[in-house]
């Protein structure tokens, strides 16, 4: 698997021993949604693709589809062809008959003195309609237009997304912790004319100004040739001027003021083709430019609804809390679309998990009687470190807990199971990606035993395979890692990369395509860019990325993006970014730079690099260390050997370096980094956010 010049997080994966099975608690099994032991048979290859009708039939269609899977133009699969539906209708309107007074969301502000707010399905309906009227009548937006939403975790975020979906407008939500520049670039790529913001939000007890990001975003989009005509700004406290950044006349509008003109407005849901794009979600890949993963309406909604029901085990009477930020795919699929399609009640929490102390999540769980809890290993590690005995102080009872986003070490898993879950809850470790829409591997909570540190078998209707670099299949039990791929299409898979079909094919299908002319899906395995091993029991263990992506606190950062940001600092001649193991966040980026001749003040450049990375990408990309070195190790053809730098940062063996153009530099760097100790960036506990993301 090792490729010269690449840094792979699989190379620094921890080697765990095989773990014991733990069986789901009887209390869980007795009430679970998926208890039929022949489910695997129903979703077996023999029944593919019709097995996915089971998920699509959980939705309300305006027109039923005629073809479950159309494979005529691989790998651009079409799902539920001929069908039409509206995602917002499925998430809101259809629940009103029976559940209009049920809570859709309970908003928990970060401050414990500010009252919580319960939004019923009826009020969600009313508010979504009014916002849809603003988008249609004030902004002139129609089905197929794109809107970029750069907002924090407040109720207005899902309301805005659903208003877009009601009209068939393609939303592109950018995580609130990304910088204004990052949002502007994404707005330009998606050709958004309208951006939607919030003026501010609370983080760690402080009001964070967010509107300033809008000004940067508009400017940055402008440089890219995209004019942002309107910026709609939700106020955290409607009617109050909280912040100092001025509104730009004729461009910026407060939503609470606009909405006064649209009281009681009703907007009919637009019936969309099953294949119409529902949203874009930008994510990092192998090149510097983030790519807009384009998700379809019918297949995506069917897949997240089905998996929310079977794997999250959501029933109408449950109280579900997914701590992810809606600005990431987990939030889209498993806070907004899946749970709402099932008529769930969800908690939306504004702040950081350990504010004002590490007991906060458990107080929220007790107060609202949360019984399904969903978070990431980073958040679990962080909460464990900050308050290992906090959960026992609170009277809450989870029936089900999820972990997602990165591999979880068995030790962390056991704390989650024993202390957080009080041995009453089943755990699902769900492996998937922005591109895949929903879960790919996970245990079936009532049917499969759990195994700490392994994600589990394939999800229903997903047929994985592990290939070596040469395309040879690695059978179970070989104890060799390879590239995990999915042999078949499934309804949640992205449609394409926005405006870049070639890149879509190149990135995900080219590597293992058996015959580019074939229209048989069996010839088109999906390459996930993760390394994995498969023991004889069929429980996959995911080792991490095999491309230039670093998974920081469960979130993807492209090393190329960080390197390009470094290269904009005038004194920097060359830059290389590598992953290093971090106790809480799993991995963090470490930057190596060589300066242009004549520059002596390394410390000043280091500070500049950190500030530049934070401005161009966001604080989430803040490096763990920056090393200014005399030169970077290179091959004779001039390629920077990131693998060697990663080995040094992770105190691993650098291997044979004699073939390098400058072998002597390796020892020099090693002594500098390991001997003198790195220049570690200042980091307080407040840096660890909801999913561990920094801000
Ligand atoms: C990693 C997040 C191990 C993996 C849903 C993948 C995981 C990347 C797990 C996608 C897991 C996600 N165990 N690794 N349960 N879940 N990953 O696009 O490397 O933000 O490729 O989607 O996270 O990150 P993304």
XYZ file of C-alpha atoms and ligand atoms in Angstrom:
720
model
C 0.000 0.000 0.000
C 2.885 2.317 0.674
C 3.275 4.748 -2.199
C 6.474 6.719 -2.433
C 6.035 10.380 -1.607
C 2.593 9.990 -0.060
C 1.715 10.152 3.597
C -0.909 7.671 4.601
C -2.571 7.627 7.942
C -2.802 3.860 7.611
C 0.948 3.800 8.035
C 0.631 5.197 11.526
C -2.475 3.222 12.462
C -2.298 1.660 15.879
C -2.278 -2.112 15.924
C -4.974 -3.405 18.181
C -5.446 -6.959 19.246
C -8.636 -8.810 18.426
C -11.418 -7.820 20.800
C -14.176 -9.905 22.389
C -17.748 -9.737 21.150
C -20.269 -7.948 23.333
C -23.921 -8.773 22.762
C -26.604 -6.097 22.544
C -28.497 -5.623 25.816
C -31.825 -7.493 25.896
C -33.697 -4.278 26.695
C -32.554 -2.845 23.404
C -33.277 -5.923 21.333
C -36.843 -6.123 22.604
C -37.801 -2.772 21.128
C -35.576 -2.480 18.048
C -36.752 -1.567 14.553
C -34.563 -4.105 12.795
C -34.960 -7.508 14.402
C -35.593 -9.709 11.419
C -32.670 -12.139 11.159
C -33.269 -12.573 7.437
C -32.664 -8.890 6.695
C -29.252 -9.797 5.246
C -30.915 -12.220 2.882
C -33.473 -9.570 1.817
C -30.615 -7.213 0.913
C -28.336 -9.866 -0.581
C -26.885 -9.540 -4.050
C -29.584 -11.819 -5.373
C -32.142 -9.126 -4.569
C -30.069 -6.147 -5.678
C -31.074 -3.432 -6.599
C -34.760 -4.028 -5.800
C -33.894 -4.497 -2.102
C -33.617 -0.723 -1.822
C -37.331 -0.362 -2.486
C -37.650 -1.062 1.216
C -35.986 2.297 1.966
C -37.695 4.255 -0.798
C -41.064 2.971 0.393
C -40.483 4.757 3.702
C -40.954 8.035 1.783
C -44.000 9.761 0.325
C -43.639 10.012 -3.446
C -45.635 12.342 -5.674
C -45.069 9.940 -8.528
C -43.776 6.425 -7.962
C -40.596 5.509 -9.869
C -40.482 3.009 -12.731
C -36.808 1.897 -12.576
C -35.066 1.248 -9.274
C -31.540 1.517 -10.688
C -30.551 2.768 -14.120
C -26.958 1.791 -14.948
C -26.890 2.981 -18.547
C -24.161 5.645 -18.009
C -21.679 4.304 -15.449
C -20.621 5.418 -12.956
C -23.440 7.994 -13.066
C -26.037 5.720 -11.547
C -29.649 6.839 -11.432
C -31.897 5.756 -8.607
C -35.677 5.500 -8.562
C -35.941 6.871 -12.110
C -39.216 8.410 -13.076
C -40.119 9.164 -9.467
C -40.838 12.639 -8.123
C -40.964 13.848 -4.532
C -40.119 16.777 -2.291
C -37.608 16.351 0.531
C -39.092 19.107 2.695
C -42.577 17.647 2.336
C -41.205 14.301 3.498
C -39.447 15.839 6.481
C -42.181 18.245 7.568
C -45.632 18.340 5.932
C -46.331 14.651 6.019
C -46.001 14.530 9.806
C -48.585 17.227 10.485
C -51.642 14.971 10.400
C -50.514 12.877 13.312
C -47.609 14.705 14.901
C -48.083 18.428 14.491
C -47.635 19.060 18.209
C -44.610 16.834 18.512
C -41.202 18.433 19.001
C -39.123 18.298 15.843
C -36.183 20.018 17.507
C -35.323 21.100 21.015
C -32.813 23.914 20.843
C -30.379 24.042 23.737
C -28.432 27.321 23.816
C -24.909 27.157 25.088
C -25.661 29.307 28.111
C -27.447 27.336 30.803
C -29.353 30.455 31.840
C -30.908 31.096 28.420
C -34.174 29.162 28.046
C -34.320 26.162 25.753
C -36.760 26.273 22.838
C -39.008 23.518 21.554
C -39.954 23.710 17.893
C -42.970 21.582 17.008
C -43.542 20.124 13.563
C -46.363 22.629 13.094
C -44.131 25.589 13.862
C -41.334 24.136 11.759
C -43.830 23.971 8.888
C -44.864 27.592 9.395
C -41.328 28.901 9.647
C -40.023 26.897 6.691
C -42.857 28.226 4.535
C -42.121 31.823 5.472
C -38.413 31.440 4.753
C -39.178 29.716 1.452
C -41.318 32.744 0.538
C -38.354 35.058 1.226
C -36.074 32.934 -0.934
C -38.551 32.764 -3.789
C -40.166 36.180 -3.727
C -37.509 38.444 -2.256
C -34.391 36.728 -3.653
C -35.966 35.433 -6.881
C -34.535 31.961 -6.402
C -35.863 28.924 -8.248
C -35.401 25.168 -8.353
C -31.848 24.320 -9.402
C -30.295 27.597 -8.135
C -27.567 27.283 -5.501
C -27.427 29.024 -2.144
C -24.444 28.968 0.214
C -25.295 28.791 3.895
C -22.542 29.571 6.412
C -24.184 29.268 9.806
C -23.654 27.959 13.325
C -25.776 25.410 15.202
C -29.013 27.302 15.638
C -32.544 26.279 14.644
C -32.509 28.650 11.711
C -29.912 26.448 9.981
C -32.160 23.403 9.406
C -35.102 25.750 8.798
C -33.149 27.442 5.990
C -32.026 24.128 4.508
C -35.592 22.818 4.467
C -36.867 26.051 2.903
C -34.343 25.506 0.082
C -35.408 21.879 -0.307
C -39.051 22.967 -0.460
C -38.277 24.967 -3.591
C -35.752 22.558 -5.083
C -32.961 25.084 -4.435
C -29.636 23.287 -4.008
C -28.154 24.242 -0.643
C -24.457 24.227 0.037
C -23.860 24.439 3.770
C -20.346 25.398 4.806
C -19.333 24.453 8.351
C -19.594 27.566 10.560
C -16.029 27.149 11.811
C -14.578 27.542 8.323
C -13.272 30.993 7.512
C -15.127 33.571 5.404
C -12.584 33.005 2.633
C -13.243 29.274 2.606
C -16.992 29.966 2.400
C -16.462 32.499 -0.395
C -14.461 30.032 -2.481
C -17.170 27.434 -2.119
C -19.887 29.982 -2.937
C -17.982 30.886 -6.105
C -17.546 27.265 -7.141
C -21.257 26.598 -6.756
C -22.140 29.944 -8.397
C -24.328 31.069 -5.523
C -25.884 34.531 -5.841
C -27.198 34.467 -2.298
C -25.387 33.644 0.930
C -27.071 33.079 4.255
C -25.385 33.916 7.551
C -26.014 34.424 11.238
C -24.759 37.522 13.017
C -23.178 35.547 15.820
C -23.357 32.623 18.182
C -22.136 31.513 21.564
C -19.009 29.439 21.978
C -17.303 28.857 25.287
C -19.366 31.489 26.981
C -18.483 34.154 24.449
C -20.520 35.724 21.712
C -18.635 35.039 18.504
C -18.985 37.593 15.710
C -19.839 35.767 12.492
C -21.156 38.466 10.158
C -17.589 39.649 9.437
C -17.052 36.322 7.677
C -19.807 37.241 5.246
C -17.915 40.341 4.132
C -14.779 38.285 3.534
C -16.756 35.607 1.736
C -18.369 38.103 -0.632
C -14.991 39.657 -1.373
C -13.355 36.309 -1.943
C -16.197 35.104 -4.197
C -15.831 38.384 -6.110
C -12.146 37.659 -6.779
C -13.265 34.365 -8.240
C -15.679 36.168 -10.525
C -18.853 35.378 -8.583
C -21.070 38.248 -7.496
C -22.985 37.680 -4.287
C -26.076 39.813 -4.716
C -27.679 39.291 -1.356
C -26.552 38.279 2.102
C -29.366 37.268 4.434
C -28.434 37.505 8.095
C -30.241 35.651 10.858
C -29.932 37.420 14.184
C -29.137 35.269 17.184
C -31.434 37.597 19.131
C -33.981 38.926 16.610
C -34.409 42.684 16.682
C -31.222 43.311 18.639
C -28.041 44.850 17.279
C -25.442 42.711 18.963
C -22.404 43.177 16.877
C -20.290 45.824 15.365
C -19.855 44.693 11.760
C -22.031 47.031 9.703
C -24.657 45.831 7.265
C -23.977 46.717 3.638
C -26.903 48.682 2.247
C -28.657 47.008 -0.654
C -26.783 43.731 -0.092
C -27.263 42.654 3.526
C -30.677 42.027 5.029
C -31.750 40.919 8.486
C -34.002 37.897 8.177
C -36.226 38.893 11.108
C -37.002 42.149 9.318
C -37.613 40.547 5.928
C -39.859 37.902 7.454
C -42.278 40.543 8.714
C -43.386 40.879 5.111
C -43.984 37.149 4.697
C -46.019 36.267 7.775
C -48.323 33.304 7.183
C -46.982 32.847 3.651
C -47.514 29.375 2.219
C -45.253 27.952 -0.448
C -46.245 24.703 -2.094
C -43.464 22.099 -2.090
C -42.029 21.743 -5.585
C -42.222 18.190 -6.847
C -38.661 17.289 -7.809
C -37.289 14.552 -9.984
C -35.701 11.793 -7.878
C -32.393 12.628 -9.550
C -32.591 16.415 -8.987
C -29.668 17.518 -6.782
C -30.704 18.178 -3.173
C -27.473 19.687 -1.872
C -23.749 20.121 -2.293
C -21.295 19.400 0.467
C -17.724 20.477 -0.123
C -15.018 18.186 1.127
C -11.269 17.840 0.832
C -9.656 15.504 -1.614
C -6.291 14.880 -3.157
C -5.947 18.211 -4.906
C -5.900 21.687 -3.411
C -9.435 22.573 -4.411
C -12.310 21.293 -2.270
C -14.849 19.357 -4.293
C -18.594 19.792 -4.161
C -20.137 16.388 -3.526
C -23.526 16.508 -5.229
C -26.283 14.482 -3.598
C -29.577 13.556 -5.261
C -33.038 13.973 -3.788
C -34.721 10.559 -3.991
C -31.909 8.078 -3.466
C -30.210 10.127 -0.768
C -33.381 10.717 1.206
C -34.385 7.067 0.924
C -30.964 5.896 2.084
C -30.668 8.209 5.089
C -34.238 7.463 6.136
C -33.778 3.704 5.930
C -30.443 3.742 7.745
C -31.742 6.148 10.428
C -34.552 3.728 11.083
C -32.558 0.506 11.116
C -29.175 1.588 12.478
C -29.995 4.666 14.579
C -33.128 2.820 15.701
C -35.196 5.999 15.756
C -38.837 5.593 16.822
C -41.266 8.521 17.032
C -41.172 8.444 20.847
C -37.376 8.594 21.140
C -35.317 11.656 21.979
C -32.328 11.681 19.690
C -29.191 13.733 20.049
C -26.480 13.788 17.439
C -23.705 16.119 18.597
C -22.289 16.642 15.111
C -22.442 20.033 13.485
C -25.060 20.297 10.747
C -22.322 21.826 8.584
C -20.849 18.348 8.085
C -22.369 15.364 6.317
C -23.228 13.645 9.604
C -25.452 16.582 10.489
C -27.123 16.642 7.064
C -27.892 12.935 7.016
C -28.377 12.123 10.678
C -29.691 15.348 12.244
C -31.714 16.869 9.439
C -32.870 14.577 6.643
C -32.963 11.045 8.088
C -34.397 11.802 11.533
C -36.933 14.365 10.261
C -38.161 12.006 7.555
C -38.957 9.597 10.408
C -40.690 12.291 12.479
C -38.016 12.207 15.172
C -37.448 14.586 18.071
C -33.848 15.832 18.046
C -31.737 18.001 20.298
C -29.791 20.811 18.653
C -27.112 22.083 20.991
C -25.385 25.341 20.165
C -22.172 25.139 22.078
C -19.109 23.125 22.948
C -19.607 19.835 24.781
C -17.609 20.764 27.840
C -19.121 24.184 28.478
C -19.227 25.158 31.281
C -17.896 21.777 32.426
C -17.599 18.172 31.303
C -20.972 17.279 32.858
C -22.897 19.373 30.348
C -23.800 16.662 27.813
C -25.064 14.401 30.578
C -27.149 17.199 32.109
C -28.724 17.804 28.703
C -29.334 14.057 28.345
C -30.975 13.892 31.791
C -33.086 16.984 31.335
C -34.569 15.948 27.998
C -34.453 12.214 28.610
C -32.299 11.661 25.549
C -32.150 7.961 24.744
C -30.175 7.903 21.474
C -26.775 9.577 21.511
C -24.479 10.069 18.530
C -20.963 11.493 18.608
C -17.338 11.073 17.511
C -14.309 9.414 19.105
C -12.682 12.839 19.498
C -15.585 14.133 21.582
C -15.585 10.917 23.619
C -11.833 11.151 24.284
C -12.184 14.773 25.236
C -15.122 14.208 27.599
C -13.377 11.257 29.150
C -10.250 13.261 29.796
C -12.142 16.230 31.216
C -14.588 14.294 33.391
C -14.168 10.519 33.511
C -16.793 10.078 36.242
C -19.230 12.792 35.189
C -21.755 10.506 33.461
C -22.447 8.502 36.637
C -23.661 11.627 38.422
C -26.595 12.034 36.073
C -29.807 10.121 35.737
C -30.113 9.474 32.022
C -30.432 6.209 30.145
C -29.250 5.712 26.602
C -30.577 2.745 24.680
C -28.315 3.411 21.727
C -25.045 5.217 21.056
C -23.226 5.917 17.802
C -19.610 6.649 17.058
C -18.565 8.073 13.711
C -15.838 9.871 11.854
C -12.591 8.161 12.851
C -11.365 4.892 14.241
C -12.117 4.499 17.949
C -9.507 2.851 20.172
C -10.873 -0.089 22.191
C -10.026 1.693 25.438
C -12.055 4.755 24.492
C -14.826 2.490 23.230
C -14.987 0.705 26.591
C -15.340 3.962 28.510
C -18.134 4.940 26.128
C -19.836 1.585 26.689
C -19.260 1.174 30.451
C -19.478 4.727 31.756
C -21.422 6.816 29.226
C -23.747 3.997 28.223
C -23.845 2.432 31.704
C -23.753 -0.940 29.930
C -27.400 -0.401 28.970
C -26.831 0.922 25.482
C -25.897 -0.746 22.267
C -23.070 0.947 20.310
C -22.846 1.237 16.546
C -19.510 2.265 15.034
C -20.521 3.629 11.656
C -17.987 3.967 8.857
C -18.902 6.160 5.905
C -18.010 9.388 4.090
C -19.333 12.687 2.772
C -19.476 11.051 -0.651
C -21.484 8.043 0.477
C -24.482 9.892 1.927
C -25.011 7.342 4.693
C -23.518 4.396 6.543
C -21.433 1.797 4.698
C -20.297 -0.466 7.525
C -21.863 -0.837 10.952
C -23.307 -3.551 13.129
C -27.071 -4.053 12.990
C -27.739 -2.944 16.556
C -30.144 -5.676 17.670
C -28.722 -8.456 15.522
C -24.929 -8.292 15.504
C -22.612 -8.384 18.506
C -20.355 -5.356 18.987
C -16.576 -5.472 18.725
C -14.611 -2.551 20.171
C -12.450 -0.812 17.591
C -14.037 -2.421 14.521
C -16.773 -0.797 12.556
C -18.562 -4.072 11.832
C -19.909 -5.824 8.775
C -21.276 -4.093 5.693
C -24.579 -2.237 5.993
C -27.567 -3.865 4.291
C -27.227 -3.840 0.512
C -23.557 -2.728 0.602
C -21.007 -5.198 -0.781
C -17.454 -4.165 0.161
C -14.241 -5.659 -1.102
C -10.601 -5.048 -0.167
C -8.115 -4.789 -3.046
C -4.367 -4.539 -3.009
C -2.663 -1.914 -5.173
C -2.627 -4.299 -8.133
C -6.372 -4.887 -7.926
C -6.156 -8.335 -6.395
C -8.891 -9.097 -3.902
C -7.645 -9.698 -0.342
C -9.768 -12.433 1.245
C -10.876 -12.211 4.890
C -8.361 -13.316 7.483
C -5.263 -12.398 5.528
C -4.159 -9.835 8.128
C -2.982 -7.576 5.347
C -4.385 -4.104 4.841
C -5.669 -3.017 1.478
C -7.949 -0.435 -0.100
C -11.575 -0.836 0.881
C -13.979 -0.423 -2.045
C -17.702 -0.928 -2.499
C -18.523 -3.236 -5.377
C -22.028 -1.963 -6.007
C -23.954 1.306 -6.326
C -26.374 2.258 -3.518
C -28.974 5.033 -3.310
C -26.947 7.292 -0.957
C -23.847 7.548 -3.157
C -23.140 11.046 -4.494
C -24.168 11.782 -8.078
C -20.970 13.499 -9.139
C -18.585 16.277 -8.186
C -20.308 19.573 -8.944
C -19.342 20.662 -12.473
C -16.576 18.072 -12.657
C -17.695 14.686 -13.923
C -14.162 13.781 -15.002
C -12.756 14.307 -11.556
C -15.587 12.189 -10.130
C -14.705 9.267 -12.376
C -10.971 9.724 -11.885
C -11.112 9.974 -8.143
C -13.546 7.230 -7.255
C -13.794 4.761 -10.108
C -10.744 4.828 -12.344
C -8.458 2.923 -9.995
C -10.325 -0.360 -9.995
C -12.646 -0.081 -13.001
C -12.578 -3.406 -14.801
C -13.877 -2.189 -18.135
C -14.580 1.493 -18.842
C -17.038 0.525 -21.610
C -19.102 -1.764 -19.454
C -22.578 -0.852 -18.268
C -22.536 -3.658 -15.721
C -22.201 -2.173 -12.237
C -19.976 -5.125 -11.260
C -17.189 -3.575 -13.303
C -17.257 -0.296 -11.365
C -16.129 -0.630 -7.729
C -16.184 2.595 -5.704
C -12.724 3.470 -4.295
C -13.168 4.922 -0.806
C -9.535 6.006 -0.196
C -9.472 4.272 3.189
C -7.182 1.443 4.222
C -8.837 -1.508 5.976
C -8.259 -5.027 7.204
C -10.828 -7.788 7.283
C -10.590 -10.573 9.876
C -12.349 -13.901 9.240
C -15.514 -12.770 11.068
C -16.232 -10.087 8.460
C -15.931 -7.106 10.848
C -13.999 -4.444 8.953
C -11.341 -2.439 10.732
C -10.790 0.920 9.113
C -7.225 2.172 9.383
C -7.498 5.630 7.870
C -6.958 7.553 4.671
C -4.671 6.383 1.915
C -4.710 9.748 0.129
C -3.590 13.254 1.054
C -6.387 13.773 3.530
C -5.812 14.194 7.254
C -8.685 13.246 9.507
C -8.558 15.818 12.302
C -11.084 15.196 15.040
C -13.170 13.226 12.571
C -13.047 15.929 9.921
C -11.269 15.988 6.649
C -8.535 18.420 5.762
C -6.595 18.261 2.526
C -2.834 18.500 3.027
C -2.623 20.237 -0.346
C -5.020 22.958 0.809
C -2.891 23.663 3.868
C 0.301 23.594 1.810
C -1.089 26.089 -0.703
C -2.046 28.388 2.180
C 1.539 28.184 3.533
C 2.977 29.035 0.144
C 1.124 32.349 0.131
C 3.328 33.493 3.035
C 6.007 35.545 1.253
C 9.096 34.033 2.919
C 8.075 30.427 2.468
C 9.872 28.606 -0.350
C 8.481 25.096 0.165
C 5.929 23.510 2.448
C 4.914 19.976 3.352
C 2.043 18.973 5.611
C 1.882 15.594 7.328
C -0.405 13.929 9.880
C 0.784 13.363 13.421
C -0.921 11.317 16.112
C -2.803 13.384 18.690
C -4.165 12.023 21.950
C -7.546 13.747 21.622
C -8.078 14.538 17.963
C -6.708 11.346 16.475
C -4.555 13.155 13.945
C -3.420 16.745 13.508
C -1.483 18.480 10.740
C 2.184 19.330 11.245
C 3.778 21.784 8.839
C 7.342 21.675 7.576
C 8.636 24.695 5.664
C 11.866 25.734 4.054
C 12.358 29.489 3.767
C 13.627 31.577 0.895
C 17.315 32.507 1.109
C 18.172 35.389 3.423
C 15.211 35.043 5.787
C 16.355 34.582 9.362
C 13.374 35.208 11.639
C 11.818 31.750 11.648
C 9.521 32.483 14.594
C 7.851 35.389 12.831
C 7.252 33.287 9.736
C 5.815 30.535 11.920
C 3.255 32.935 13.370
C 2.412 34.196 9.905
C 1.890 30.668 8.658
C -0.512 29.860 11.476
C -2.511 33.049 10.913
C -2.636 32.466 7.167
C -3.852 28.888 7.537
C -6.547 30.063 9.952
C -7.704 32.837 7.632
C -7.693 30.832 4.436
C -9.178 27.622 5.787
C -10.314 28.111 9.359
C -9.082 27.480 12.874
C -9.918 23.829 12.406
C -6.746 23.545 10.312
C -4.450 25.030 12.962
C -1.290 22.920 12.955
C 0.009 21.059 15.963
C 3.481 22.324 15.119
C 5.357 24.263 12.458
C 8.970 23.326 11.792
C 11.204 25.689 9.882
C 13.894 23.436 8.426
C 16.913 24.146 6.195
C 15.540 21.986 3.364
C 12.866 19.327 2.784
C 13.881 15.760 1.929
C 13.456 15.163 -1.807
C 13.786 12.445 -4.352
C 16.247 12.963 -7.193
C 13.358 14.073 -9.365
C 12.534 16.762 -6.819
C 9.480 15.230 -5.115
C 9.082 16.133 -1.459
C 9.143 12.976 0.671
C 6.274 13.634 3.038
C 6.381 10.066 4.238
C 9.794 10.675 5.808
C 8.609 13.814 7.543
C 5.563 11.972 8.866
C 7.822 9.223 10.188
C 9.954 11.797 12.004
C 6.946 13.576 13.520
C 5.464 10.284 14.690
C 8.831 8.967 15.943
C 8.728 6.101 13.493
C 11.470 4.567 11.423
C 12.242 6.698 8.360
C 13.339 3.654 6.370
C 15.991 3.738 3.701
C 16.808 7.306 2.718
C 19.987 6.737 0.762
C 18.337 7.190 -2.611
C 17.252 10.744 -1.806
C 18.809 13.756 -3.462
C 19.672 15.154 -0.004
C 19.842 12.209 2.437
C 21.822 14.142 5.051
C 18.877 16.443 5.692
C 16.829 13.632 7.215
C 19.062 13.218 10.248
C 19.336 16.976 10.623
C 15.536 17.348 10.669
C 15.137 14.386 12.986
C 17.488 15.898 15.516
C 15.804 19.264 15.251
C 12.296 17.880 15.657
C 12.837 15.076 18.132
C 15.821 16.594 19.920
C 14.957 20.192 20.491
C 11.279 19.541 20.635
C 8.752 21.026 18.233
C 7.372 24.535 18.199
C 4.016 23.553 19.628
C 1.116 25.870 19.016
C -0.636 27.202 22.057
C -3.845 25.372 22.640
C -6.317 25.675 25.468
C -9.011 23.131 26.372
C -11.495 25.513 24.786
C -10.036 24.602 21.416
C -11.768 21.270 21.459
C -15.219 21.816 20.089
C -18.385 19.884 19.585
C -16.817 17.272 17.363
C -13.423 18.299 18.528
C -13.143 20.824 15.717
C -11.111 23.886 16.441
C -12.242 27.316 15.852
C -13.084 8.320 8.404
C -17.681 11.410 7.940
C -12.984 4.777 11.092
C -12.610 7.592 7.155
C -18.929 10.530 8.072
C -13.426 8.240 6.065
C -13.952 6.519 9.931
C -13.524 9.662 6.530
C -15.225 6.182 10.472
C -14.747 10.349 5.988
C -15.292 5.079 11.387
C -15.449 7.881 9.123
N -14.151 4.407 11.649
N -12.853 5.816 10.243
N -16.430 4.713 11.966
N -16.122 7.046 9.949
N -14.136 7.587 9.115
O -16.259 12.611 4.708
O -11.237 7.838 6.981
O -16.072 13.739 6.959
O -12.829 8.161 4.787
O -17.430 11.672 6.617
O -13.584 9.568 7.961
O -14.917 11.612 6.555
P -16.172 12.493 6.176
